[in-house]
Amino acid sequence: MEKVDHLGIAVASLDETLPFYTEKLGLRLIAIEEVPSEQVRVAFLDASNIKLELLEPMSQESAVAKFVEKRGQGLHHIAFGVQNINERLLEMKEQGIRMIHETPKSGAGGAQVAFMHPKSTCGVLFELCDKSKGKGE
Ligand code: ZN
């Protein structure tokens, strides 16, 4: 893994939590975006060396809705920035790491993402996040 790209934080409501991050912590809001595949609305905040990704469920079917219901708001996942996500996925598989997503899917910001199963990672939900494609470069 090359670096941590962002931390995912589950929130019940972006409208209610954003002022804490932007006004009290003074972080810059980069963008708000809907990710229909995950049924979440996300807000990215710039914390200089890392980004924070606030995740608000758009429906009760969203995994984030279930997370908030069960465990409350809080730290949800850690995302590693990677290149060649398909190769990384093969390596994970070779090492016997179970993936929630066997193939990459579209995440926020045009990134290709895949999550590792927490049962294979000592209890932490890790995301692989590949932004090398989809930027038209
Ligand atoms: Zn994420």
CSV table of C-alpha atoms and ligand atoms in Angstrom, one decimal:
chain,number,residue,atom,x,y,z
A,1,MET,CA,0.0,0.0,0.0
A,2,GLU,CA,1.4,3.3,-1.0
A,3,LYS,CA,-0.3,5.8,1.2
A,4,VAL,CA,-3.5,6.5,3.1
A,5,ASP,CA,-5.7,8.6,0.7
A,6,HIS,CA,-8.6,9.3,3.1
A,7,LEU,CA,-10.5,8.3,6.2
A,8,GLY,CA,-14.2,7.5,5.8
A,9,ILE,CA,-16.5,8.8,8.5
A,10,ALA,CA,-20.2,7.7,8.8
A,11,VAL,CA,-22.6,10.5,9.7
A,12,ALA,CA,-26.3,10.6,10.0
A,13,SER,CA,-26.7,13.9,8.3
A,14,LEU,CA,-24.2,16.0,6.3
A,15,ASP,CA,-26.1,19.2,7.0
A,16,GLU,CA,-25.8,18.7,10.7
A,17,THR,CA,-22.2,17.5,10.8
A,18,LEU,CA,-20.5,19.6,8.1
A,19,PRO,CA,-20.4,22.8,10.2
A,20,PHE,CA,-18.4,21.0,12.9
A,21,TYR,CA,-15.7,20.2,10.3
A,22,THR,CA,-15.7,23.4,8.3
A,23,GLU,CA,-16.4,26.0,11.0
A,24,LYS,CA,-15.0,24.5,14.2
A,25,LEU,CA,-12.1,22.5,12.7
A,26,GLY,CA,-11.6,24.9,9.9
A,27,LEU,CA,-11.2,22.2,7.2
A,28,ARG,CA,-11.9,23.2,3.5
A,29,LEU,CA,-14.9,21.5,1.9
A,30,ILE,CA,-13.6,20.1,-1.5
A,31,ALA,CA,-16.9,18.7,-2.9
A,32,ILE,CA,-20.1,17.0,-2.2
A,33,GLU,CA,-21.2,14.2,-4.4
A,34,GLU,CA,-23.7,11.4,-4.6
A,35,VAL,CA,-22.5,7.8,-5.1
A,36,PRO,CA,-25.6,6.0,-6.2
A,37,SER,CA,-24.0,2.5,-6.3
A,38,GLU,CA,-23.4,2.8,-2.5
A,39,GLN,CA,-26.5,4.8,-1.7
A,40,VAL,CA,-24.5,7.5,0.0
A,41,ARG,CA,-23.9,11.3,-0.3
A,42,VAL,CA,-20.3,12.1,0.4
A,43,ALA,CA,-18.4,15.3,1.4
A,44,PHE,CA,-14.7,15.5,1.0
A,45,LEU,CA,-12.7,17.7,3.3
A,46,ASP,CA,-9.1,18.7,2.9
A,47,ALA,CA,-7.0,18.0,5.9
A,48,SER,CA,-3.8,18.8,4.0
A,49,ASN,CA,-1.9,15.5,4.1
A,50,ILE,CA,-5.1,13.4,4.0
A,51,LYS,CA,-8.8,13.8,3.1
A,52,LEU,CA,-11.8,13.1,5.3
A,53,GLU,CA,-14.8,11.5,3.5
A,54,LEU,CA,-18.1,12.1,5.3
A,55,LEU,CA,-20.6,9.5,4.3
A,56,GLU,CA,-24.3,10.2,4.7
A,57,PRO,CA,-26.8,7.3,3.8
A,58,MET,CA,-29.3,8.1,1.1
A,59,SER,CA,-31.5,5.2,2.0
A,60,GLN,CA,-32.1,2.7,4.7
A,61,GLU,CA,-30.6,0.1,2.3
A,62,SER,CA,-27.2,1.7,2.4
A,63,ALA,CA,-24.5,-0.1,4.2
A,64,VAL,CA,-23.7,3.2,5.9
A,65,ALA,CA,-27.3,3.4,7.2
A,66,LYS,CA,-26.9,0.0,8.8
A,67,PHE,CA,-23.5,1.0,10.2
A,68,VAL,CA,-24.9,4.2,11.8
A,69,GLU,CA,-27.9,2.3,13.2
A,70,LYS,CA,-25.7,-0.4,14.8
A,71,ARG,CA,-22.6,1.5,15.9
A,72,GLY,CA,-23.5,5.2,15.7
A,73,GLN,CA,-21.7,7.9,13.8
A,74,GLY,CA,-17.9,7.6,13.6
A,75,LEU,CA,-14.9,6.2,11.8
A,76,HIS,CA,-16.0,3.9,9.1
A,77,HIS,CA,-13.1,3.0,6.9
A,78,ILE,CA,-9.5,3.7,6.0
A,79,ALA,CA,-8.7,4.1,2.3
A,80,PHE,CA,-5.3,3.3,0.8
A,81,GLY,CA,-4.4,5.1,-2.4
A,82,VAL,CA,-3.2,2.6,-5.0
A,83,GLN,CA,-2.4,2.4,-8.7
A,84,ASN,CA,-3.3,-0.6,-10.9
A,85,ILE,CA,-6.2,-1.7,-8.6
A,86,ASN,CA,-6.7,-4.8,-10.6
A,87,GLU,CA,-3.2,-6.0,-9.8
A,88,ARG,CA,-3.5,-5.1,-6.2
A,89,LEU,CA,-6.8,-7.1,-6.0
A,90,LEU,CA,-5.0,-10.1,-7.5
A,91,GLU,CA,-2.2,-9.8,-4.8
A,92,MET,CA,-4.8,-9.5,-2.1
A,93,LYS,CA,-6.5,-12.7,-3.4
A,94,GLU,CA,-3.1,-14.5,-3.6
A,95,GLN,CA,-2.6,-13.7,0.1
A,96,GLY,CA,-6.0,-15.1,1.0
A,97,ILE,CA,-7.5,-11.7,1.9
A,98,ARG,CA,-11.3,-11.8,1.4
A,99,MET,CA,-12.7,-8.8,-0.6
A,100,ILE,CA,-16.2,-7.4,-0.3
A,101,HIS,CA,-15.8,-6.4,-4.0
A,102,GLU,CA,-14.0,-8.9,-6.2
A,103,THR,CA,-13.8,-6.4,-9.0
A,104,PRO,CA,-13.4,-2.6,-8.7
A,105,LYS,CA,-16.5,-0.4,-8.8
A,106,SER,CA,-17.0,3.3,-9.3
A,107,GLY,CA,-16.6,5.4,-6.2
A,108,ALA,CA,-16.6,9.1,-5.5
A,109,GLY,CA,-14.4,11.4,-7.6
A,110,GLY,CA,-14.3,9.0,-10.5
A,111,ALA,CA,-12.1,6.6,-8.5
A,112,GLN,CA,-12.1,2.8,-8.8
A,113,VAL,CA,-12.6,1.3,-5.4
A,114,ALA,CA,-12.8,-2.1,-3.7
A,115,PHE,CA,-13.2,-2.9,0.0
A,116,MET,CA,-11.5,-5.7,1.9
A,117,HIS,CA,-13.6,-7.8,4.3
A,118,PRO,CA,-12.9,-6.8,7.9
A,119,LYS,CA,-12.8,-10.5,8.8
A,120,SER,CA,-9.6,-10.7,6.7
A,121,THR,CA,-8.1,-7.6,8.1
A,122,CYS,CA,-8.1,-7.9,11.9
A,123,GLY,CA,-11.4,-5.9,12.1
A,124,VAL,CA,-10.7,-2.8,10.1
A,125,LEU,CA,-12.6,-1.9,6.9
A,126,PHE,CA,-10.0,-1.0,4.4
A,127,GLU,CA,-10.7,0.5,1.0
A,128,LEU,CA,-8.4,0.4,-2.1
A,129,CYS,CA,-8.8,3.6,-4.0
A,130,ASP,CA,-7.4,4.0,-7.5
A,131,LYS,CA,-7.6,7.5,-9.0
A,132,SER,CA,-5.1,6.9,-11.8
A,133,LYS,CA,-8.0,6.4,-14.3
A,134,GLY,CA,-11.0,8.4,-15.2
A,135,LYS,CA,-9.3,11.8,-15.0
A,136,GLY,CA,-8.7,12.0,-18.7
A,137,GLU,CA,-4.9,12.1,-18.4
B,1,ZN,ZN,-13.7,5.9,1.0
